[in-house]
Coordinates of C-alpha atoms in Angstrom, one line a residue:
X1 CA 57.1 221.1 -139.1
X2 CA 59.8 223.1 -137.4
X3 CA 62.7 221.3 -135.7
X4 CA 63.6 222.1 -132.1
X5 CA 66.3 221.0 -129.7
X6 CA 66.6 217.3 -128.9
X7 CA 66.7 218.1 -125.2
X8 CA 63.0 219.1 -125.3
X9 CA 61.9 215.6 -126.0
X10 CA 65.1 213.7 -125.0
X11 CA 64.7 211.4 -128.0
X12 CA 68.1 211.9 -129.6
X13 CA 71.0 209.5 -129.5
X14 CA 74.6 210.0 -130.8
X15 CA 74.2 207.9 -134.0
X16 CA 70.8 209.2 -135.1
X17 CA 71.6 212.9 -134.3
X18 CA 74.2 213.0 -137.0
X19 CA 71.4 212.2 -139.6
X20 CA 68.1 213.1 -138.1
X21 CA 66.6 216.3 -136.7
X22 CA 64.0 216.0 -133.9
X23 CA 61.0 218.0 -135.1
X24 CA 58.3 217.0 -132.7
X25 CA 57.7 214.7 -129.8
X26 CA 54.3 214.5 -128.0
X27 CA 54.2 211.6 -125.5
X28 CA 50.5 212.2 -124.7
X29 CA 49.1 212.5 -128.2
X30 CA 46.8 209.5 -127.5
X31 CA 47.4 207.9 -130.9
X32 CA 47.0 204.1 -131.0
X33 CA 47.5 202.8 -134.5
X34 CA 49.5 200.6 -136.8
X35 CA 51.6 201.2 -139.9
X36 CA 48.7 200.2 -142.2
X37 CA 46.5 203.0 -140.6
X38 CA 48.8 206.0 -141.1
X39 CA 49.4 208.2 -144.2
X40 CA 51.3 211.4 -144.8
X41 CA 51.5 214.2 -147.3
X42 CA 50.4 217.7 -146.9
X43 CA 48.7 216.4 -143.7
X44 CA 49.1 213.5 -141.4
X45 CA 46.1 211.2 -141.5
X46 CA 45.8 208.6 -138.7
X47 CA 43.2 205.9 -138.1
X48 CA 43.2 205.9 -134.3
X49 CA 42.1 202.6 -132.7
X50 CA 41.2 204.4 -129.4
X51 CA 40.5 202.0 -126.6
X52 CA 39.3 199.3 -129.0
X53 CA 35.6 199.9 -128.1
X54 CA 35.3 203.7 -128.1
X55 CA 37.1 206.8 -129.3
X56 CA 37.7 205.2 -132.7
X57 CA 38.4 208.2 -134.9
X58 CA 40.0 209.3 -138.1
X59 CA 42.4 212.1 -137.1
X60 CA 44.1 214.7 -139.3
X61 CA 47.2 216.7 -138.3
X62 CA 48.4 219.8 -140.0
X63 CA 51.9 220.3 -138.9
X64 CA 51.8 219.3 -135.2
X65 CA 48.2 220.5 -134.6
X66 CA 45.1 218.3 -134.7
X67 CA 42.8 220.0 -137.2
X68 CA 40.0 217.4 -137.8
X69 CA 38.4 214.3 -136.3
X70 CA 35.8 211.9 -137.8
X71 CA 34.2 209.2 -135.7
X72 CA 34.5 205.6 -137.1
X73 CA 31.9 202.9 -136.4
X74 CA 34.4 200.1 -136.2
X75 CA 38.1 199.5 -135.8
X76 CA 40.1 200.5 -138.9
X77 CA 42.2 197.8 -140.6
X78 CA 43.8 200.0 -143.2
X79 CA 44.1 203.5 -144.7
X80 CA 45.3 204.6 -148.1
X81 CA 45.3 207.7 -150.2
X82 CA 44.5 207.5 -153.9
X83 CA 43.3 209.6 -156.9
X84 CA 39.8 208.7 -158.0
X85 CA 39.6 210.7 -161.3
X86 CA 41.3 213.1 -163.6
X87 CA 39.4 216.2 -162.4
X88 CA 41.3 219.3 -161.4
X89 CA 42.5 220.2 -158.9
X90 CA 44.3 216.9 -158.4
X91 CA 43.3 216.2 -154.8
X92 CA 43.7 212.7 -153.5
X93 CA 41.0 210.9 -151.6
X94 CA 41.4 208.9 -148.4
X95 CA 40.0 205.4 -148.2
X96 CA 39.5 203.8 -144.7
X97 CA 38.8 200.1 -144.4
X98 CA 36.6 199.3 -141.4
X99 CA 34.6 196.1 -141.0
X100 CA 33.0 195.2 -144.3
X101 CA 33.0 198.9 -145.4
X102 CA 35.3 201.3 -147.1
X103 CA 34.8 204.9 -146.2
X104 CA 36.0 207.4 -148.8
X105 CA 36.8 211.0 -147.8
X106 CA 37.4 213.9 -150.2
X107 CA 38.7 217.2 -148.9
X108 CA 38.6 215.6 -145.4
X109 CA 34.8 215.1 -145.7
X110 CA 32.8 211.9 -146.0
X111 CA 32.2 211.2 -149.7
X112 CA 31.2 207.6 -150.3
X113 CA 30.7 204.3 -148.5
X114 CA 31.4 201.0 -150.2
X115 CA 30.2 197.7 -148.8
X116 CA 31.8 194.4 -149.7
X117 CA 29.5 192.1 -151.7
X118 CA 27.7 189.5 -149.5
X119 CA 28.8 185.9 -149.5
X120 CA 26.6 183.0 -150.6
X121 CA 24.4 181.5 -147.9
X122 CA 24.7 177.8 -147.1
X123 CA 21.5 176.0 -148.3
X124 CA 21.3 174.1 -145.1
X125 CA 21.4 177.3 -143.1
X126 CA 18.6 178.7 -145.3
X127 CA 16.5 175.7 -144.6
X128 CA 17.0 175.8 -140.9
X129 CA 16.2 179.5 -140.7
X130 CA 13.1 179.0 -142.8
X131 CA 11.8 176.3 -140.5
X132 CA 13.0 177.8 -137.2
X133 CA 9.5 178.9 -136.3
X134 CA 8.3 175.4 -136.1
X135 CA 11.4 173.2 -135.5
X136 CA 13.3 173.0 -132.3
X137 CA 17.1 173.6 -132.1
X138 CA 17.7 170.1 -130.6
X139 CA 16.8 168.6 -134.0
X140 CA 18.7 170.8 -136.4
X141 CA 21.5 172.2 -134.2
X142 CA 24.0 169.2 -134.1
X143 CA 23.4 168.4 -137.7
X144 CA 24.0 171.9 -138.7
X145 CA 27.2 172.2 -136.8
X146 CA 28.7 169.2 -138.6
X147 CA 27.5 170.2 -142.1
X148 CA 28.3 173.9 -142.2
X149 CA 31.4 175.9 -141.9
X150 CA 32.5 177.5 -138.6
X151 CA 31.0 180.9 -139.6
X152 CA 27.3 181.1 -139.8
X153 CA 25.1 183.7 -141.4
X154 CA 23.3 186.4 -139.5
X155 CA 21.0 186.1 -137.6
X156 CA 21.3 182.2 -137.6
X157 CA 24.7 182.3 -135.9
X158 CA 23.3 184.2 -132.9
X159 CA 20.2 181.9 -132.9
X160 CA 22.4 178.7 -132.4
X161 CA 24.1 180.2 -129.3
X162 CA 20.9 180.9 -127.4
X163 CA 19.3 178.8 -124.7
X164 CA 16.1 176.9 -125.9
X165 CA 13.8 179.2 -123.8
X166 CA 15.2 182.3 -125.6
X167 CA 14.9 181.0 -129.1
X168 CA 11.3 181.8 -129.7
X169 CA 11.6 185.4 -128.7
X170 CA 14.7 185.8 -130.9
X171 CA 13.0 184.2 -133.9
X172 CA 9.9 186.4 -133.6
X173 CA 12.1 189.5 -133.5
X174 CA 14.3 188.6 -136.5
X175 CA 12.1 186.3 -138.6
X176 CA 11.4 189.0 -141.2
X177 CA 15.2 189.5 -141.9
X178 CA 16.8 187.4 -144.6
X179 CA 19.9 185.4 -144.0
X180 CA 23.1 187.2 -145.0
X181 CA 26.8 186.3 -144.8
X182 CA 29.1 189.3 -144.7
X183 CA 32.9 189.2 -144.6
X184 CA 35.2 191.9 -143.3
X185 CA 38.3 193.7 -144.7
X186 CA 41.7 192.6 -143.3
X187 CA 44.1 194.7 -145.4
X188 CA 44.0 197.3 -148.2
X189 CA 46.4 198.8 -150.8
X190 CA 46.3 200.7 -154.1
X191 CA 47.1 199.7 -157.7
X192 CA 47.7 202.2 -160.6
X193 CA 45.1 201.7 -163.2
X194 CA 46.9 202.4 -166.5
X195 CA 49.6 205.0 -165.8
X196 CA 52.6 204.9 -163.5
X197 CA 52.7 208.6 -162.6
X198 CA 52.5 209.5 -158.9
X199 CA 49.1 211.3 -159.4
X200 CA 47.6 208.7 -161.7
X201 CA 44.2 207.1 -161.1
X202 CA 44.5 204.1 -158.8
X203 CA 42.3 201.1 -158.0
X204 CA 41.7 199.8 -154.5
X205 CA 43.0 196.3 -153.7
X206 CA 41.3 194.7 -150.7
X207 CA 42.0 191.5 -148.7
X208 CA 39.0 190.0 -147.0
X209 CA 38.4 187.5 -144.2
X210 CA 36.7 185.2 -146.8
X211 CA 40.2 184.5 -148.2
X212 CA 39.5 186.7 -151.3
X213 CA 41.3 189.6 -153.0
X214 CA 39.1 192.3 -154.6
X215 CA 40.3 194.9 -157.1
X216 CA 37.8 197.9 -157.2
X217 CA 37.2 200.4 -159.9
X218 CA 38.1 203.9 -158.4
X219 CA 35.1 205.7 -160.0
X220 CA 32.2 203.3 -160.1
X221 CA 33.4 201.2 -157.1
X222 CA 32.6 197.9 -158.8
X223 CA 34.6 194.7 -158.5
X224 CA 37.0 194.6 -161.5
X225 CA 38.8 191.4 -160.4
X226 CA 38.4 188.7 -157.7
X227 CA 41.2 186.3 -156.7
X228 CA 41.2 183.5 -154.1
X229 CA 43.8 182.6 -151.5
X230 CA 44.3 179.4 -149.4
X231 CA 44.3 181.5 -146.2
X232 CA 43.1 184.8 -144.8
X233 CA 45.3 187.7 -146.0
X234 CA 46.9 189.9 -143.3
X235 CA 49.5 192.0 -145.1
X236 CA 49.5 193.1 -148.7
X237 CA 51.8 194.9 -151.2
X238 CA 50.9 195.8 -154.8
X239 CA 53.1 196.8 -157.8
X240 CA 52.4 197.4 -161.5
X241 CA 49.3 198.6 -163.4
X242 CA 45.9 196.9 -163.6
X243 CA 45.5 197.4 -167.4
X244 CA 49.1 196.3 -168.2
X245 CA 50.7 193.9 -165.6
X246 CA 50.7 193.7 -161.8
X247 CA 51.8 191.6 -158.9
X248 CA 50.0 191.3 -155.6
X249 CA 52.2 190.0 -152.7
X250 CA 50.1 188.8 -149.8
X251 CA 51.2 187.5 -146.4
X252 CA 48.5 185.2 -145.0
X253 CA 47.5 183.9 -141.6
X254 CA 48.8 180.4 -142.2
X255 CA 52.4 181.8 -142.3
X256 CA 52.8 181.7 -146.1
X257 CA 53.3 184.5 -148.7
X258 CA 51.5 184.2 -152.0
X259 CA 52.2 186.1 -155.2
X260 CA 49.3 186.8 -157.5
X261 CA 49.6 188.0 -161.1
X262 CA 47.2 189.5 -163.7
X263 CA 44.7 187.0 -165.2
X264 CA 45.5 184.5 -162.5
X265 CA 42.6 183.7 -160.1
X266 CA 44.9 181.7 -157.8
X267 CA 48.4 182.3 -156.5
X268 CA 51.3 182.0 -159.0
X269 CA 54.1 181.5 -156.4
X270 CA 54.1 180.5 -152.7
X271 CA 56.8 181.3 -150.1
X272 CA 56.7 179.1 -147.0
X273 CA 58.1 180.9 -143.9
X274 CA 59.3 179.2 -140.7
X275 CA 57.3 181.7 -138.6
X276 CA 54.4 184.1 -139.0
X277 CA 55.1 187.3 -140.9
X278 CA 54.9 190.6 -139.0
X279 CA 55.8 193.1 -141.7
X280 CA 56.0 193.1 -145.5
X281 CA 57.9 195.7 -147.6
X282 CA 58.8 195.6 -151.3
X283 CA 62.2 196.9 -152.4
X284 CA 62.5 197.0 -156.2
X285 CA 61.8 193.4 -157.4
X286 CA 62.5 191.9 -154.0
X287 CA 60.3 191.4 -151.0
X288 CA 61.6 191.9 -147.4
X289 CA 59.6 190.1 -144.6
X290 CA 59.9 190.5 -140.9
X291 CA 59.1 187.3 -139.0
X292 CA 58.0 186.6 -135.4
X293 CA 61.3 184.6 -134.8
X294 CA 63.3 187.9 -134.8
X295 CA 64.5 187.5 -138.4
X296 CA 64.4 189.6 -141.5
X297 CA 64.2 187.7 -144.7
X298 CA 64.5 188.7 -148.4
X299 CA 62.9 186.9 -151.4
X300 CA 62.7 187.4 -155.1
X301 CA 59.3 187.9 -156.7
X302 CA 59.5 184.2 -157.7
X303 CA 60.0 183.0 -154.1
X304 CA 63.8 182.5 -154.1
X305 CA 65.4 183.3 -150.7
X306 CA 68.2 185.8 -150.9
X307 CA 69.4 186.5 -147.4
X308 CA 68.6 186.3 -143.7
X309 CA 69.3 188.8 -140.9
X310 CA 68.9 188.0 -137.3
X311 CA 67.5 190.8 -135.2
X312 CA 68.2 191.7 -131.5
X313 CA 64.5 191.9 -130.6
X314 CA 61.1 191.0 -132.0
X315 CA 59.7 193.0 -134.9
X316 CA 56.9 195.4 -134.0
X317 CA 56.3 197.2 -137.4
X318 CA 58.0 197.8 -140.7
X319 CA 58.0 200.5 -143.3
X320 CA 59.5 201.6 -146.6
X321 CA 62.0 204.5 -146.7
X322 CA 61.8 205.8 -150.2
X323 CA 63.6 209.1 -150.7
X324 CA 62.7 210.1 -154.3
X325 CA 65.0 213.1 -154.6
X326 CA 68.1 211.0 -153.6
X327 CA 67.0 207.8 -155.2
X328 CA 67.5 206.0 -151.9
X329 CA 65.4 203.0 -150.8
X330 CA 65.7 201.1 -147.5
X331 CA 63.6 199.2 -145.0
X332 CA 62.7 200.6 -141.6
X333 CA 62.2 198.0 -138.9
X334 CA 60.7 198.9 -135.5
X335 CA 61.8 196.6 -132.7
X336 CA 60.5 195.9 -129.2
X337 CA 63.7 197.2 -127.6
X338 CA 62.8 200.8 -128.5
X339 CA 65.0 200.9 -131.6
X340 CA 64.2 201.6 -135.3
X341 CA 66.8 200.0 -137.5
X342 CA 67.4 201.0 -141.1
X343 CA 68.5 198.2 -143.6
X344 CA 69.6 198.4 -147.2
X345 CA 69.7 194.9 -148.5
X346 CA 71.2 193.0 -145.5
X347 CA 73.3 195.9 -144.3
X348 CA 72.4 197.8 -141.2
X349 CA 72.9 201.5 -142.0
X350 CA 71.4 203.4 -139.0
X351 CA 69.8 202.9 -135.6
X352 CA 67.3 205.4 -134.2
X353 CA 66.6 205.0 -130.5
X354 CA 63.1 206.0 -129.3
X355 CA 61.7 206.6 -125.7
X356 CA 59.0 204.0 -126.2
X357 CA 58.3 201.0 -128.4
X358 CA 57.3 202.1 -131.9
X359 CA 54.0 200.5 -133.2
X360 CA 53.6 202.4 -136.5
X361 CA 56.1 204.0 -138.8
X362 CA 55.8 206.1 -142.0
X363 CA 58.4 207.9 -144.1
X364 CA 57.8 210.5 -146.8
X365 CA 56.6 214.1 -147.3
X366 CA 55.0 215.9 -144.4
X367 CA 54.2 219.5 -145.1
X368 CA 57.2 221.0 -146.9
X369 CA 59.7 218.3 -145.8
X370 CA 60.3 215.4 -148.1
X371 CA 62.3 213.3 -145.7
X372 CA 60.0 213.1 -142.6
X373 CA 60.0 210.0 -140.4
X374 CA 56.7 209.7 -138.5
X375 CA 56.3 207.2 -135.7
X376 CA 53.7 206.4 -133.0
X377 CA 54.5 204.6 -129.8
X378 CA 52.9 201.9 -127.7
X379 CA 52.0 204.5 -125.1
X380 CA 50.2 206.7 -127.6
X381 CA 53.0 209.1 -128.3
X382 CA 53.8 210.8 -131.6
X383 CA 57.4 211.3 -132.9
X384 CA 58.4 213.3 -136.0
X385 CA 62.0 213.3 -137.2
X386 CA 63.4 215.0 -140.3
X387 CA 66.3 213.6 -142.4
X388 CA 69.1 216.1 -142.6
X389 CA 69.9 217.3 -146.1
X390 CA 73.6 216.6 -145.4
X391 CA 72.9 213.0 -144.1
X392 CA 74.8 210.2 -145.9
X393 CA 74.1 206.5 -145.4
X394 CA 77.1 204.4 -146.2
X395 CA 76.6 200.9 -147.6
X396 CA 79.1 199.7 -145.0
X397 CA 77.3 197.4 -142.6
X398 CA 77.4 198.7 -139.0
X399 CA 76.3 195.3 -137.5
X400 CA 78.9 192.8 -136.4
X401 CA 79.5 189.9 -138.8
X402 CA 81.2 189.1 -142.0
X403 CA 82.4 191.9 -144.2
X404 CA 80.4 193.4 -147.1
X405 CA 82.8 191.9 -149.7
X406 CA 81.7 188.4 -148.7
X407 CA 78.3 188.9 -150.2
X408 CA 79.6 190.2 -153.6
X409 CA 79.3 187.6 -156.3
X410 CA 82.5 186.4 -157.9
X411 CA 83.1 186.9 -161.6
X412 CA 83.2 183.3 -162.5
X413 CA 84.8 182.8 -166.0
X414 CA 82.9 180.9 -168.8
X415 CA 83.2 177.2 -169.0
X416 CA 86.0 176.0 -171.2
X417 CA 86.2 172.8 -173.4
X418 CA 88.7 171.3 -170.9
X419 CA 86.2 171.9 -168.1
X420 CA 83.4 170.3 -170.0
X421 CA 85.5 167.3 -170.9
X422 CA 86.6 166.9 -167.3
X423 CA 83.0 167.1 -166.2
X424 CA 82.0 164.4 -168.7
X425 CA 84.8 162.2 -167.5
X426 CA 83.8 162.6 -163.9
X427 CA 80.2 161.6 -164.7
X428 CA 81.2 158.5 -166.6
X429 CA 83.7 157.3 -164.0
X430 CA 81.9 158.6 -160.8
X431 CA 81.8 155.2 -159.1
X432 CA 85.5 154.4 -159.7
X433 CA 86.6 157.9 -158.6
X434 CA 84.5 157.6 -155.5
X435 CA 86.0 154.2 -154.6
X436 CA 89.6 155.5 -155.2
X437 CA 88.8 158.5 -153.0
X438 CA 87.5 156.3 -150.2
X439 CA 90.6 154.0 -150.5
X440 CA 93.0 156.9 -150.2
X441 CA 91.0 158.3 -147.3
X442 CA 91.2 155.0 -145.5
X443 CA 94.9 154.8 -146.1
X444 CA 95.4 158.3 -144.8
X445 CA 93.4 157.5 -141.6
X446 CA 95.5 154.3 -141.1
X447 CA 98.8 156.2 -141.5
X448 CA 97.6 158.8 -139.1
X449 CA 96.6 156.2 -136.5
X450 CA 99.9 154.4 -136.8
X451 CA 101.9 157.6 -136.4
X452 CA 99.8 158.5 -133.3
X453 CA 100.3 155.1 -131.7
X454 CA 104.1 155.3 -132.4
X455 CA 104.2 158.8 -130.9
X456 CA 102.4 157.5 -127.8
X457 CA 104.7 154.4 -127.4
X458 CA 107.9 156.5 -127.8
X459 CA 106.5 159.4 -125.7
X460 CA 107.2 161.8 -128.6
X461 CA 104.1 163.9 -127.9
X462 CA 104.6 167.4 -126.2
X463 CA 102.3 166.2 -123.4
X464 CA 102.6 163.0 -121.4
X465 CA 100.0 160.3 -121.8
X466 CA 100.2 159.4 -118.1
X467 CA 97.2 160.5 -116.1
X468 CA 99.1 160.3 -112.8
X469 CA 102.0 162.5 -114.0
X470 CA 100.5 165.0 -116.6
X471 CA 103.4 167.0 -117.9
X472 CA 104.1 169.4 -120.7
X473 CA 107.5 170.3 -122.1
X474 CA 109.0 172.5 -124.8
X475 CA 112.6 173.3 -125.7
X476 CA 114.4 176.5 -126.9
X477 CA 117.9 176.7 -128.3
X478 CA 119.8 180.0 -128.1
X479 CA 123.2 180.9 -129.5
X480 CA 125.1 180.9 -132.8
X481 CA 127.8 178.4 -131.8
X482 CA 130.0 176.8 -130.9
X483 CA 128.4 177.3 -127.5
X484 CA 124.6 176.9 -127.2
X485 CA 122.1 177.4 -124.4
X486 CA 119.3 174.8 -124.3
X487 CA 116.3 175.8 -122.1
X488 CA 113.6 173.2 -121.2
X489 CA 110.3 174.5 -120.0
X490 CA 108.6 171.8 -117.9
X491 CA 105.1 172.3 -116.5
X492 CA 102.8 170.2 -114.3
X493 CA 99.3 170.4 -115.9
X494 CA 97.5 168.6 -113.0
X495 CA 94.7 170.4 -111.2
X496 CA 96.1 170.2 -107.6
X497 CA 98.6 167.3 -107.3
X498 CA 102.4 168.0 -107.4
X499 CA 104.8 165.7 -109.3
X500 CA 108.1 164.6 -107.8
X501 CA 111.0 162.1 -108.3
X502 CA 111.7 163.3 -111.9
X503 CA 114.9 163.4 -113.8
X504 CA 116.1 164.6 -117.2
X505 CA 118.6 162.8 -119.4
X506 CA 120.2 163.7 -122.8
X507 CA 121.2 161.4 -125.6
X508 CA 123.6 162.8 -128.2
X509 CA 126.6 162.1 -130.4
X510 CA 129.6 162.6 -128.1
X511 CA 131.8 163.1 -131.1
X512 CA 129.9 166.2 -132.1
X513 CA 128.7 167.7 -128.8
X514 CA 129.5 167.8 -125.1
X515 CA 126.9 168.8 -122.5
X516 CA 127.0 170.0 -118.9
X517 CA 125.1 168.6 -117.2
X518 CA 123.9 165.6 -119.3
X519 CA 121.8 164.3 -116.4
X520 CA 120.1 166.0 -113.5
X521 CA 117.1 165.7 -111.2
X522 CA 114.0 168.0 -111.4
X523 CA 112.7 169.4 -108.1
X524 CA 109.0 169.0 -107.1
X525 CA 106.7 170.5 -109.7
X526 CA 103.8 172.6 -108.4
X527 CA 100.7 172.5 -110.6
X528 CA 100.4 175.4 -113.0
X529 CA 103.9 176.8 -112.7
X530 CA 106.5 176.8 -115.5
X531 CA 109.9 175.5 -114.6
X532 CA 112.8 176.6 -116.9
X533 CA 115.8 174.2 -116.8
X534 CA 119.0 175.3 -118.6
X535 CA 121.7 173.1 -120.1
X536 CA 124.8 174.2 -122.1
X537 CA 125.9 172.5 -125.3
X538 CA 129.4 172.7 -126.8
X539 CA 130.0 171.9 -130.5
X540 CA 133.3 170.0 -130.9
X541 CA 133.8 170.1 -134.8
X542 CA 133.9 172.8 -137.4
X543 CA 132.7 170.7 -140.4
X544 CA 129.4 172.6 -140.7
X545 CA 127.2 169.7 -139.6
X546 CA 124.6 169.3 -136.9
X547 CA 122.6 166.4 -135.3
X548 CA 119.6 165.7 -133.1
X549 CA 119.8 165.8 -129.3
X550 CA 117.2 163.6 -127.6
X551 CA 115.7 164.7 -124.2
X552 CA 114.1 162.2 -121.9
X553 CA 111.9 163.0 -118.9
X554 CA 112.2 160.0 -116.5
X555 CA 110.5 159.0 -113.3
X556 CA 112.0 156.9 -110.6
X557 CA 111.0 153.3 -110.8
X558 CA 109.8 153.4 -114.4
X559 CA 111.8 152.2 -117.4
X560 CA 109.9 154.1 -120.1
X561 CA 110.3 157.8 -120.2
X562 CA 107.3 160.1 -119.5
X563 CA 108.2 162.5 -122.3
X564 CA 110.6 162.5 -125.2
X565 CA 111.7 165.5 -127.3
X566 CA 114.0 165.5 -130.4
X567 CA 115.8 168.8 -130.7
X568 CA 117.3 169.7 -134.1
X569 CA 120.5 171.6 -133.3
X570 CA 121.5 174.5 -135.6
X571 CA 124.8 174.5 -137.5
X572 CA 127.6 176.0 -135.5
X573 CA 128.9 179.3 -137.0
X574 CA 132.0 179.6 -134.8
X575 CA 135.2 177.6 -134.4
X576 CA 135.3 175.0 -131.5
X577 CA 137.3 175.9 -128.5
X578 CA 140.6 174.0 -128.0

């Protein structure tokens, strides 16, 4: 893959261009697939869904050129590469899950086809099919529908949907065929058999519509292990080794995630989600799940929730970014707003903007480049980006929100004997302590209510309690003494009604201060404007003492003031004037 200018495909943005090179963009590649049906390495292998009814193919790209196509009989549900044996040269095989079959390709040529084992036929279905030549549908049909499951065996399921006049022809055509129930594959993955090396022999792990998980032997293609689930699996992730210990994490159609372990035919742990899972990626010992409610969740392998990230758009696909040479792991999340966001833990590290909605995503080696990001779009386009060798991803979160330090655990010291004794005392006297707390809380509320009522009655609040004359006032004292300037800022907070007939009066110790003027009228107050009113205070003594000056805002015809303010005068630093 050779990089070219971003202007050729116009898929570069300012943030991603500092870390990614645009290697290839083909908007008319006609690739319609999902992340489970794409794999990379020396070549790019894609399970193309085509139109859903035709042009279903397995396509192989070498560089940016299509070098091979193989027609598939049914829609692919998954594609994995794995090593079947220890033979040299160590060439991996490709397994494609389609319907009830697994098609295995070696050297890009068909090699083997595996069919899932058939399911057990219901005895009542067997009886009805045996007697279908003599018995009419009206007699057995309703009873069969209430006694059997929703899925019928072939060809009985088709027989029950026919009109009575068509049944005889259908029975004569298929009466020699035995009944069979066949499930289909919903997801596929690989599991190392007994070694952890990258080119070690791997088993195939298959999720089926019958709510079962199968582990297949890579050489004989026999069922090594079978496990049951409460619902149909849709997404699967596997870690460990089959002969040692392994964990299978499965997201199911009922909106839950189940974790299976070795020698456990049923799930060991269950994670209940608030919405259906869209993507599933494992990072170390934790599982990251993208949900339909535009959230990204992280859980431990025992089902404990670690964190939640709210996304700006619905999740379309997810993938793992595992750069072995740098030891860097992160989660790639493709969103419906034409963005691919890169998360490490709950921190957003990078945003890659694309010209179309991304439907599949894959990171890894492609040709000679170890850091290739391969994406297909909703319109069938193919995008290839290469991570720059100088690219650095900071752990600093680029998304708005609380700082990174908030998520760091505190180093809590060990429990001391005093702490343990205090804890025991609180346990023994819990009722008495609770009653004392409630009593103190009630007293605090009573004291606060009394102070509030007193402030209202004496008009000590900074805003008047009168609805007809809503006023607000604050005072500022300027000067060092013995002369002070007292400025009152009065404001009418009404919406549109002016206030008039107001006056201001001062109450002070005449042995300490003299004021000019000590009483004056306020002009009409227009709503929303601030009216500064100045008064001058003269200190009469040099004893280094001060007092309170009370300010009253009065209205004509009312005995109680609208507003009251207590001004703490500063100590005069100068000598009084004679």
